[in-house]
mmCIF file of C-alpha atoms and ligand atoms in Angstrom:
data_model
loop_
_atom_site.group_PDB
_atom_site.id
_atom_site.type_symbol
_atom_site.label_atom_id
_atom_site.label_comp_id
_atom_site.label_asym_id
_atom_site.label_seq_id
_atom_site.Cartn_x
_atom_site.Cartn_y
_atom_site.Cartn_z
ATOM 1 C CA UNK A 18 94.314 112.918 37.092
ATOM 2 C CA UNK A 19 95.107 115.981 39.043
ATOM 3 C CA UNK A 20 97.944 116.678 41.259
ATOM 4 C CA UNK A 21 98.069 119.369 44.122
ATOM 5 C CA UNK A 22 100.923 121.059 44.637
ATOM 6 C CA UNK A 23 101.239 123.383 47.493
ATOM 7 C CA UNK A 24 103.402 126.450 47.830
ATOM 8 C CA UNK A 25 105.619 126.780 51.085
ATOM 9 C CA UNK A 26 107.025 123.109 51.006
ATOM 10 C CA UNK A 27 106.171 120.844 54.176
ATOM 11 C CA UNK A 28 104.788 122.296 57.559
ATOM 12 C CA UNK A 29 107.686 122.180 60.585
ATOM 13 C CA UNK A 30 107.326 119.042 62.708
ATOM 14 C CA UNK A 31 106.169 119.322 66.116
ATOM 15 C CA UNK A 32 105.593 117.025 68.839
ATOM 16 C CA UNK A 33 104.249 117.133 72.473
ATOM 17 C CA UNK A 34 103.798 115.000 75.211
ATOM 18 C CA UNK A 35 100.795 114.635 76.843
ATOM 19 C CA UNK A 36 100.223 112.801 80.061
ATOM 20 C CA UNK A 37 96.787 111.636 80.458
ATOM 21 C CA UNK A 38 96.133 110.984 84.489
ATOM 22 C CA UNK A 39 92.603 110.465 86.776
ATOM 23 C CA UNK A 40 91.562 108.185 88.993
ATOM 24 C CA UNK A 41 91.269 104.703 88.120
ATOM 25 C CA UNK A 42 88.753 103.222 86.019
ATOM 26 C CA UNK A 43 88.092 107.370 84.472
ATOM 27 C CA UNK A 44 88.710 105.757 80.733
ATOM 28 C CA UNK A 45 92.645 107.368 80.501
ATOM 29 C CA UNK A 46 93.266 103.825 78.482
ATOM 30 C CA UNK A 47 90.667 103.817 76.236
ATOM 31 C CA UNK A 48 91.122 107.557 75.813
ATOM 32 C CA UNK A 49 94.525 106.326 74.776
ATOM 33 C CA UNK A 50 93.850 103.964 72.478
ATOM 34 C CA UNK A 51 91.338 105.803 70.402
ATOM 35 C CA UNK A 52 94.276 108.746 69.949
ATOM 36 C CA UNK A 53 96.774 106.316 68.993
ATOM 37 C CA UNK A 54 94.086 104.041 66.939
ATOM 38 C CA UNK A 55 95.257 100.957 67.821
ATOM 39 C CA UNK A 56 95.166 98.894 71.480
ATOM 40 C CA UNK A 57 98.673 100.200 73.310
ATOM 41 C CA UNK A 58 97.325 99.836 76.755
ATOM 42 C CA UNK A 59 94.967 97.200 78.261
ATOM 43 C CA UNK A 60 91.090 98.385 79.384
ATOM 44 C CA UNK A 61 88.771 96.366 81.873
ATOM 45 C CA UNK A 62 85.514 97.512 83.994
ATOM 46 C CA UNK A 63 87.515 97.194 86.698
ATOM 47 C CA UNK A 64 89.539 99.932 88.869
ATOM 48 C CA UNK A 65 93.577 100.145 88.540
ATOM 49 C CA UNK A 66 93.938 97.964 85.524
ATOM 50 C CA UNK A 67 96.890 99.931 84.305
ATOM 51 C CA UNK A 68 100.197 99.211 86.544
ATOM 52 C CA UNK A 69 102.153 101.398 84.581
ATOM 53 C CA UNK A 70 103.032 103.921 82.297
ATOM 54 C CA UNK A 71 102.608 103.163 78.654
ATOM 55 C CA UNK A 72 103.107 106.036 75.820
ATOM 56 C CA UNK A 73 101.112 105.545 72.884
ATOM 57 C CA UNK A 74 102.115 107.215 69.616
ATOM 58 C CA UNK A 75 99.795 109.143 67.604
ATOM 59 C CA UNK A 76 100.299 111.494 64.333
ATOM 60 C CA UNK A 77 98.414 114.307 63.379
ATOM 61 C CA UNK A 78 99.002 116.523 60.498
ATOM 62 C CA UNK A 79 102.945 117.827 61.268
ATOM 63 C CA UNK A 80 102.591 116.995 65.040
ATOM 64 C CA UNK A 81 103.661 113.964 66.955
ATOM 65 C CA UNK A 82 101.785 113.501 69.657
ATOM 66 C CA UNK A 83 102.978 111.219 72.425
ATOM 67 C CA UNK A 84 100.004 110.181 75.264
ATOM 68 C CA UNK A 85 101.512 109.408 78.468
ATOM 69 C CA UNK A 86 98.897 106.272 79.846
ATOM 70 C CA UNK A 87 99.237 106.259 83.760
ATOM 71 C CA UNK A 88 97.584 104.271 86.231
ATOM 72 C CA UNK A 89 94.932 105.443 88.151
ATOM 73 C CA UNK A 90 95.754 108.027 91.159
ATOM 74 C CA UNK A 91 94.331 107.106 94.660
ATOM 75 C CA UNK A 92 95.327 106.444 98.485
ATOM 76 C CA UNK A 93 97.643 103.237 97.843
ATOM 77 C CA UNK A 94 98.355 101.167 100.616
ATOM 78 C CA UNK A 95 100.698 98.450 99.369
ATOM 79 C CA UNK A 96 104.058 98.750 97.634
ATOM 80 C CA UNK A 97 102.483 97.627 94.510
ATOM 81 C CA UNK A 98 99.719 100.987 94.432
ATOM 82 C CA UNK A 99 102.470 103.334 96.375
ATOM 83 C CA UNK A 100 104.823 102.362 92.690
ATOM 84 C CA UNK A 101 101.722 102.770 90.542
ATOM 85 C CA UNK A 102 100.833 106.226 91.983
ATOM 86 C CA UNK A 103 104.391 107.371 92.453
ATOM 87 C CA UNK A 104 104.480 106.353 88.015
ATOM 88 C CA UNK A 105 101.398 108.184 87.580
ATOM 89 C CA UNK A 106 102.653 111.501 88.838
ATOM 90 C CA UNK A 107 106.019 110.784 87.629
ATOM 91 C CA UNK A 108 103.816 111.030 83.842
ATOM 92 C CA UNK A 109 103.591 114.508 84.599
ATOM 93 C CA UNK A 110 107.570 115.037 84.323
ATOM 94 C CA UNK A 111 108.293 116.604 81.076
ATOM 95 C CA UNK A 112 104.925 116.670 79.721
ATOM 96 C CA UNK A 113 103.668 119.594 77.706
ATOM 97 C CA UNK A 114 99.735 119.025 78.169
ATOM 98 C CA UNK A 115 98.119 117.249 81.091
ATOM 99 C CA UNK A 116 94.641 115.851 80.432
ATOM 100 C CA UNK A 117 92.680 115.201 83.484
ATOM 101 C CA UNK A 118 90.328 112.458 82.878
ATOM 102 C CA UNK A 119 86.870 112.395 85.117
ATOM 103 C CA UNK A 120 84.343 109.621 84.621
ATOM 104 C CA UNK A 121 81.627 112.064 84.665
ATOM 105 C CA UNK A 122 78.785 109.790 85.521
ATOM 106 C CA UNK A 123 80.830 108.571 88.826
ATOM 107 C CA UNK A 124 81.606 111.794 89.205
ATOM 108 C CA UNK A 125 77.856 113.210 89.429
ATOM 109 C CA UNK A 126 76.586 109.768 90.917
ATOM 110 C CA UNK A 127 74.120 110.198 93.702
ATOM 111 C CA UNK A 128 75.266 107.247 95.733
ATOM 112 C CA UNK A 129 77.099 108.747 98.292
ATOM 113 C CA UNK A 130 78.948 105.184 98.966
ATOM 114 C CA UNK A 131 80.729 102.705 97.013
ATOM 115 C CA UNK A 132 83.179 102.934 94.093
ATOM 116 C CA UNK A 133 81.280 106.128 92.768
ATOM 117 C CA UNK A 134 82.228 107.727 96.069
ATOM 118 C CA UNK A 135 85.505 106.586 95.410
ATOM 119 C CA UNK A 136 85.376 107.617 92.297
ATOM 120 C CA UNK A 137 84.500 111.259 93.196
ATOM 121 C CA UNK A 138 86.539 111.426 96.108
ATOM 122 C CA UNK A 139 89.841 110.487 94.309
ATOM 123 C CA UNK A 140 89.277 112.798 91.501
ATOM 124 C CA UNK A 141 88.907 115.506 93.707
ATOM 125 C CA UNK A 142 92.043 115.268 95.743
ATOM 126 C CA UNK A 143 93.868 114.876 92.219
ATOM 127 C CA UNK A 144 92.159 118.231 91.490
ATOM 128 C CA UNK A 145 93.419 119.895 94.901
ATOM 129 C CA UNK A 146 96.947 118.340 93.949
ATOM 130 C CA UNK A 147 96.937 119.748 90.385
ATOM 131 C CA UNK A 148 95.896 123.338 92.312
ATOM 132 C CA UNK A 149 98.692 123.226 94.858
ATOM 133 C CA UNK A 150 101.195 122.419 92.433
ATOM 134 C CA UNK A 151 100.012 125.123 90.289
ATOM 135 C CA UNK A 152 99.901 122.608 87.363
ATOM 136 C CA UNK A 153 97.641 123.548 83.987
ATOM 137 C CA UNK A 154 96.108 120.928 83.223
ATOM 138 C CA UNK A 155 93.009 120.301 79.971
ATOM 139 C CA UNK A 156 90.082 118.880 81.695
ATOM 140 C CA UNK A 157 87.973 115.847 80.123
ATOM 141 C CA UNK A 158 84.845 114.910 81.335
ATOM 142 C CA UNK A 159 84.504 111.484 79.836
ATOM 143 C CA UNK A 160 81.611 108.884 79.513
ATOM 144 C CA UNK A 161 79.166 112.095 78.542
ATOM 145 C CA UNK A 162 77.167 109.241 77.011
ATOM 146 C CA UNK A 163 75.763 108.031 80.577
ATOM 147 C CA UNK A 164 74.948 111.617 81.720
ATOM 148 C CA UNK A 165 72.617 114.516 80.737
ATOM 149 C CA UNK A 166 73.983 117.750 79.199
ATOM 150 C CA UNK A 167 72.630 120.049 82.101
ATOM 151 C CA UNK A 168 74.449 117.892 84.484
ATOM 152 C CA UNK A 169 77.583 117.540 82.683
ATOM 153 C CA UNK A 170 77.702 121.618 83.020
ATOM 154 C CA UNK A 171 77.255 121.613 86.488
ATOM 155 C CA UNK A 172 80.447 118.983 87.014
ATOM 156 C CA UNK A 173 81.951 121.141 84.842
ATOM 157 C CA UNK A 174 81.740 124.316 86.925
ATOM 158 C CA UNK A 175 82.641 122.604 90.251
ATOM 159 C CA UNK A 176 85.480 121.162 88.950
ATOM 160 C CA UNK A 177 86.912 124.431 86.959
ATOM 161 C CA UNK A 178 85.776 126.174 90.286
ATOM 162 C CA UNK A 179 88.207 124.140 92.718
ATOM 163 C CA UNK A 180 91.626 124.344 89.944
ATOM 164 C CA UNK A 181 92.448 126.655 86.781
ATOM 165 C CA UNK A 182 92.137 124.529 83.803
ATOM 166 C CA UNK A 183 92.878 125.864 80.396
ATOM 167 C CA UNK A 184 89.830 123.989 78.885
ATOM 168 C CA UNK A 185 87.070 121.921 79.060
ATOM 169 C CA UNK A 186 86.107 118.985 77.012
ATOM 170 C CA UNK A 187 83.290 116.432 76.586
ATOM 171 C CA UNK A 188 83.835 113.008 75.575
ATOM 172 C CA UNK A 189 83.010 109.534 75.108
ATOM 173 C CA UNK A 190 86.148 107.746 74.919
ATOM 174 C CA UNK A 191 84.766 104.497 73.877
ATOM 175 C CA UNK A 192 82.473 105.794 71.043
ATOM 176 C CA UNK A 193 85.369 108.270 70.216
ATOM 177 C CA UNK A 194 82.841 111.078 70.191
ATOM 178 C CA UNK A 195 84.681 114.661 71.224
ATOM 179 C CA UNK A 196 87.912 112.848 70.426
ATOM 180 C CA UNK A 197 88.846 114.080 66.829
ATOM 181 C CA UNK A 198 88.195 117.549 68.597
ATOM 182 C CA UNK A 199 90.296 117.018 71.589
ATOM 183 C CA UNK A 200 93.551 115.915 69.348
ATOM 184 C CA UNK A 201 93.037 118.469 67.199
ATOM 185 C CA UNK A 202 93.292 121.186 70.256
ATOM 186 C CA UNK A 203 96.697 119.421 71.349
ATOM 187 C CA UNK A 204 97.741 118.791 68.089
ATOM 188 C CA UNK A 205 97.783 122.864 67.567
ATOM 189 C CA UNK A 206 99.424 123.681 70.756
ATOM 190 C CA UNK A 207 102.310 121.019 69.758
ATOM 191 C CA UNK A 208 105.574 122.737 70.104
ATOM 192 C CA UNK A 209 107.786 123.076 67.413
ATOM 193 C CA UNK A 210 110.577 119.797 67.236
ATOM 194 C CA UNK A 211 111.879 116.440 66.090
ATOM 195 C CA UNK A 212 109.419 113.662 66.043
ATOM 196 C CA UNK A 213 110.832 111.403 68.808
ATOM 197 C CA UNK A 214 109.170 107.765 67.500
ATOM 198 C CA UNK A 215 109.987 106.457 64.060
ATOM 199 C CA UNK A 216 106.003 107.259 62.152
ATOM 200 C CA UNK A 217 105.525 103.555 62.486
ATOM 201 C CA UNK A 218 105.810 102.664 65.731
ATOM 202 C CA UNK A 219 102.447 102.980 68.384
ATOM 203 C CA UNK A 220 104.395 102.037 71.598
ATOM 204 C CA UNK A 221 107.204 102.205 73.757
ATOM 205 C CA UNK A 222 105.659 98.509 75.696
ATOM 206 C CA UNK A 223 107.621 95.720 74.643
ATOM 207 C CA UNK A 224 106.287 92.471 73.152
ATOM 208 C CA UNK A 225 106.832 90.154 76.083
ATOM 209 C CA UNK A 226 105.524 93.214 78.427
ATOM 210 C CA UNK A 227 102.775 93.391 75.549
ATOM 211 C CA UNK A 228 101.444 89.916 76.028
ATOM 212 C CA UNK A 229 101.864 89.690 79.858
ATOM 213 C CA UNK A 230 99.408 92.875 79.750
ATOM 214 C CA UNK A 231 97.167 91.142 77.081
ATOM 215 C CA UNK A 232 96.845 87.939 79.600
ATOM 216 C CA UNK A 233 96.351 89.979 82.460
ATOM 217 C CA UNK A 234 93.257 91.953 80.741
ATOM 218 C CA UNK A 235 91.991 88.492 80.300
ATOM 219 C CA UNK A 236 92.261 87.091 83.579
ATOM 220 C CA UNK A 237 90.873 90.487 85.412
ATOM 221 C CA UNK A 238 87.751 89.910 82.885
ATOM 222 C CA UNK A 239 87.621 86.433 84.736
ATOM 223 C CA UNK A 240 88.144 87.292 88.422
ATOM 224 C CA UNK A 241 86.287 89.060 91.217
ATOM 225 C CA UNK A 242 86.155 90.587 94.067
ATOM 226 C CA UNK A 243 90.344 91.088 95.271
ATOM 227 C CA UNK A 244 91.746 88.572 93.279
ATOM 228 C CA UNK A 245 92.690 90.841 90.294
ATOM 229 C CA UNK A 246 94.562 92.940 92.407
ATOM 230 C CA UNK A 247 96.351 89.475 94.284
ATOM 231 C CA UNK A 248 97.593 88.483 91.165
ATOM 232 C CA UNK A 249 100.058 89.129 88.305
ATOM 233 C CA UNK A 250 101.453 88.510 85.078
ATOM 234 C CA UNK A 251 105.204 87.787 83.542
ATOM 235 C CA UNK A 252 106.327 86.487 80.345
ATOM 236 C CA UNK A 253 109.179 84.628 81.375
ATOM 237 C CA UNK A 254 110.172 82.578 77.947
ATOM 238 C CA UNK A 255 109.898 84.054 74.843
ATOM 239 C CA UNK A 256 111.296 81.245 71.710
ATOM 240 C CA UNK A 257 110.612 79.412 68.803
ATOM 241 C CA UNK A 258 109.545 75.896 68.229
ATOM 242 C CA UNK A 259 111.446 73.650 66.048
ATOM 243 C CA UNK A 260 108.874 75.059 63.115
ATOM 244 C CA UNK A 261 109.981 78.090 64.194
ATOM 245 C CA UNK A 262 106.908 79.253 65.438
ATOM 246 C CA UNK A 263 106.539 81.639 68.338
ATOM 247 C CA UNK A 264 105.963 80.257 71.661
ATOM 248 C CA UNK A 265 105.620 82.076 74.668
ATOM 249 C CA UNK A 266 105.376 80.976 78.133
ATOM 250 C CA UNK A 267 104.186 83.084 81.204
ATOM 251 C CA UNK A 268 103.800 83.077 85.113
ATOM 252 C CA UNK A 269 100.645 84.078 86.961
ATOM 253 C CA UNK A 270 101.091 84.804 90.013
ATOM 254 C CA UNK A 271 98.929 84.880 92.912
ATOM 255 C CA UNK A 272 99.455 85.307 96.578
ATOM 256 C CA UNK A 273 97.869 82.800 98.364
ATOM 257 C CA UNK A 274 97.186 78.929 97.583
ATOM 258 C CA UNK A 275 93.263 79.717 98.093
ATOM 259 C CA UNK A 276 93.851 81.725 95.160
ATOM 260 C CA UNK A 277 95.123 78.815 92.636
ATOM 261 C CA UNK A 278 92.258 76.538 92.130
ATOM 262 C CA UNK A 279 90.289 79.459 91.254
ATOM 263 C CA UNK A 280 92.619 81.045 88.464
ATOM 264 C CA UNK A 281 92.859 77.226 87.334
ATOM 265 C CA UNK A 282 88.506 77.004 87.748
ATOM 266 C CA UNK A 283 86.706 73.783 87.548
ATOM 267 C CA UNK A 284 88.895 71.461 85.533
ATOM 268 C CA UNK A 285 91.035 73.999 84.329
ATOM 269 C CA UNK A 286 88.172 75.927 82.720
ATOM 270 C CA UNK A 287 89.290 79.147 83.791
ATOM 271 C CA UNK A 288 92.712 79.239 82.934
ATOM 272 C CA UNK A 289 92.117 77.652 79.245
ATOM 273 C CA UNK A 290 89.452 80.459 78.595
ATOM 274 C CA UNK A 291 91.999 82.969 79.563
ATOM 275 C CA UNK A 292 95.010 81.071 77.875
ATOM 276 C CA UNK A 293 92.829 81.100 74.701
ATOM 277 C CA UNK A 294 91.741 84.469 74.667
ATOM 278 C CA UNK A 295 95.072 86.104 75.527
ATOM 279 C CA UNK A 296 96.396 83.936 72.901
ATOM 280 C CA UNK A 297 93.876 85.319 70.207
ATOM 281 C CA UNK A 298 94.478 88.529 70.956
ATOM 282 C CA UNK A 299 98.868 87.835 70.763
ATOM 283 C CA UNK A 300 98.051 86.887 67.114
ATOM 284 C CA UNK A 301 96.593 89.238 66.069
ATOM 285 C CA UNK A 302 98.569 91.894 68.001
ATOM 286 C CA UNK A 303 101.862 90.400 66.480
ATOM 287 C CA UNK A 304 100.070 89.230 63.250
ATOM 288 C CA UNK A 305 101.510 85.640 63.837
ATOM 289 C CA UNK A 306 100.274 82.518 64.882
ATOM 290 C CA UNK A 307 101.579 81.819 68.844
ATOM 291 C CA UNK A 308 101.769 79.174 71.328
ATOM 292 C CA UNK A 309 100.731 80.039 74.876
ATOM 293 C CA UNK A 310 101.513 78.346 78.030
ATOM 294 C CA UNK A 311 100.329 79.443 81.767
ATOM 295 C CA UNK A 312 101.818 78.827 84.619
ATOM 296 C CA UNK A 313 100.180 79.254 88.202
ATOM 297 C CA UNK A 314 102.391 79.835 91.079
ATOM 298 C CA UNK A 315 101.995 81.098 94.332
ATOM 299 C CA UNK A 316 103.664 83.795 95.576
ATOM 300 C CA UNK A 317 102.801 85.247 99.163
ATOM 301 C CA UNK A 318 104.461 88.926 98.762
ATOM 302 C CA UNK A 319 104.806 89.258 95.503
ATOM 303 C CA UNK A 320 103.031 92.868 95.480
ATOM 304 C CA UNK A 321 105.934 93.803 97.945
ATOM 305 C CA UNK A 322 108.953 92.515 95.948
ATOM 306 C CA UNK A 323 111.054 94.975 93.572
ATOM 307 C CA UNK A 324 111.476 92.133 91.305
ATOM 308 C CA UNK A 325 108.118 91.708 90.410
ATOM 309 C CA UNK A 326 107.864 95.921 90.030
ATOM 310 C CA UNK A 327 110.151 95.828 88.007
ATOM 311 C CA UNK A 328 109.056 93.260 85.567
ATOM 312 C CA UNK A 329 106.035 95.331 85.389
ATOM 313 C CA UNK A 330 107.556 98.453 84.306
ATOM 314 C CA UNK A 331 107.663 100.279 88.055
ATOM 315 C CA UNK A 332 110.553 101.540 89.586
ATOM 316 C CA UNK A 333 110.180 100.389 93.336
ATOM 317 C CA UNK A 334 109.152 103.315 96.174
ATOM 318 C CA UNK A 335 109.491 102.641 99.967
HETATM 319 N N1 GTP B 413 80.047 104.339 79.027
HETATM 320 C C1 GTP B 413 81.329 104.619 78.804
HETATM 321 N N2 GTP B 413 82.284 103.797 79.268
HETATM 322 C C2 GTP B 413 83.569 104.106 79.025
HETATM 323 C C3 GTP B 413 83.958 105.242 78.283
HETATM 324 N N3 GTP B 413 85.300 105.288 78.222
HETATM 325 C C4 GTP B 413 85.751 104.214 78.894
HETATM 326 N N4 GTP B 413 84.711 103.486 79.378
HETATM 327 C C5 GTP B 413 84.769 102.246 80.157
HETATM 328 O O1 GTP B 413 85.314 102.544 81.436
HETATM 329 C C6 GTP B 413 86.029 101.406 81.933
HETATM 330 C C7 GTP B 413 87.428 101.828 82.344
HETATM 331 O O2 GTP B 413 88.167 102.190 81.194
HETATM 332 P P1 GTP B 413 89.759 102.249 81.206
HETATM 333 O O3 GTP B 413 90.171 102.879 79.935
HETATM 334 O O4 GTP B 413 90.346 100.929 81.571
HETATM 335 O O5 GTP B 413 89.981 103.266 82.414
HETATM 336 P P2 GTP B 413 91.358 103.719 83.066
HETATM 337 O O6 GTP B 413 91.186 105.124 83.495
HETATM 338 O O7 GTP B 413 92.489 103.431 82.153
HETATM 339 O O8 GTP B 413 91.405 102.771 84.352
HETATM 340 P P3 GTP B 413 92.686 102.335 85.254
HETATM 341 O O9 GTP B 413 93.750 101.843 84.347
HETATM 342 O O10 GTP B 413 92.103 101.254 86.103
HETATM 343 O O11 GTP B 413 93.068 103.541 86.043
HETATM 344 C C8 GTP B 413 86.015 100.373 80.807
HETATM 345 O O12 GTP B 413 84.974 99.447 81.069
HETATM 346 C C9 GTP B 413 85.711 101.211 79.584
HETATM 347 O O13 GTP B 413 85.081 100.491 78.542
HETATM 348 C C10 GTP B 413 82.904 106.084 77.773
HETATM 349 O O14 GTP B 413 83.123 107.090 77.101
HETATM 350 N N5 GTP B 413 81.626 105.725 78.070
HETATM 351 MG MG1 MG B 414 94.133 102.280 82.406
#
């Protein structure tokens, strides 16, 4: 057996913060994820999944490298959005990297209507934000695995065209191709300091905020149209049976009674699909088995209430 022994002792820690921000549905929480290596921060098909921010904790060589998850950025109307784009720009505070996440095929989309529109449109004024506030930011064309190399160029220029970005990167977040690359590149810019995070921990999210996220994933898989955004999730007991076994109970709220006999679905079918899969996904998360018990209730305002903000992780904005 050999033994290496290097001259020089250990490399200086460093650690950075890096906020990761786009519009919604641009793959910032699978980008996430695949730095940290584990599931921090919940993913769906669907636009502004993430409500708030959620650092994930990732190590690489002598650097700590803390990813700032934000929801997506775009013209909020309710108090709800205004709080989830106010936390998204908030991200930014502090950070030493920003990585601007563009889903590249929305982006480039020929359909000048629907989300991809949206898509574009919100990425852009991000862009002209990131400009005015004379902010450096790393742009990453994402989802290169839906688009053709030529094309990706030309998004490329246009976009380095309208801001100054220190770099340009190419990945698929959800194949993790371009990603060893990309963490590398921060991981050498880290400044020198302390690790903040013991080198165990992957989060800053709570358990119970955890598995209110986990359910929510579950029931957005399961709903259409506006009733994602109509409803919510809160853990609201968090015990042990008399076996000592973990049981968990949480609200879902929704904010009209139309709204509860479809969470529930035909005899309860929906809500026991999403009550088993959330639960599932608890165990394994917290490597324990769990008990699981959903609640509907309705709640008219609830996406104008502080309270329910807060439980959520937002600090409330007029
Ligand atoms: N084809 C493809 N899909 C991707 C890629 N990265 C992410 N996605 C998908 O894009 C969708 C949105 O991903 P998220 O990570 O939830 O996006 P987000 O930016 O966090 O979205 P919000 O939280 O809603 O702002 C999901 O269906 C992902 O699986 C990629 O590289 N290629
Ligand atoms: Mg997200």
């Amino acid at each position: 057996m050999t033994s290496e022994i290097r001259a020089g002792g250990e490399e200086p820690r460093r650690c950075s913060f890096i906020a990761v921000i786009g519009a919604p549905n641009a793959g910032k929480s699978t980008l996430v994820n695949a730095m940290v290596g584990a599931k921090v921060s919940i993913v769906t098909h669907k636009v502004q999944t993430t409500r708030a921010r959620v650092r994930g904790v990732a190590i690489e060589g002598a650097a700590q490298l803390v990813f700032i998850d934000t929801p997506g950025i775009f013209t909020p109307k309710r108090r709800l959005d205004r709080a989830m784009v106010a936390a998204a720009w908030e991200g930014l505070d502090g950070a030493d990297e920003v990585l601007l996440i563009v889903d590249a095929a929305a982006f480039l989309a020929d359909r000048k209507s629907g989300a991809d529109k949206k898509a574009r449109e919100d990425t852009l004024a991000i862009v002209s934000q990131l400009a005015e506030k004379r902010l450096k930011a790393i742009l990453v064309l994402n989802k290169v695995d839906l688009v053709d190399r030529p094309k990706l160029l030309v998004a490329a220029a246009d976009l380095n065209d309208r801001a100054a970005f220190d770099e340009t990167f190419f990945i698929a977040a959800h194949t993790e191709d371009g990603v060893a690359e990309l963490k590398a590149h921060i991981a050498a810019r880290a400044p020198a300091g302390p690790w903040l995070y013991p080198e165990d921990q992957l989060s800053d999210i709570s358990d119970r905020l955890m598995a209110a996220e986990v359910t929510r994933e579950k029931l957005f898989l399961r709903l259409h149209q506006e009733l994602p955004y109509e409803s919510t999730v809160e853990t609201v007991e968090w015990g042990r049976t008399q076996k000592g076994e973990l049981r968990i109970e949480q609200t879902i709220f929704v904010s009209r009674d139309s709204h509860k006999p479809i969470v529930l679905g035909k005899g309860g079918q929906t809500i026991k699909a999403v009550g088993a899969a959330a639960r599932e996904e608890i165990e394994r998360l917290l490597g324990e088995p769990a008990h699981l018990f959903l609640h509907v209730k309705v709640r008219a305002n609830w996406t104008e209430e502080n309270a329910r903000l807060r439980e959520m992780g937002l600090d409330p904005v007029d």
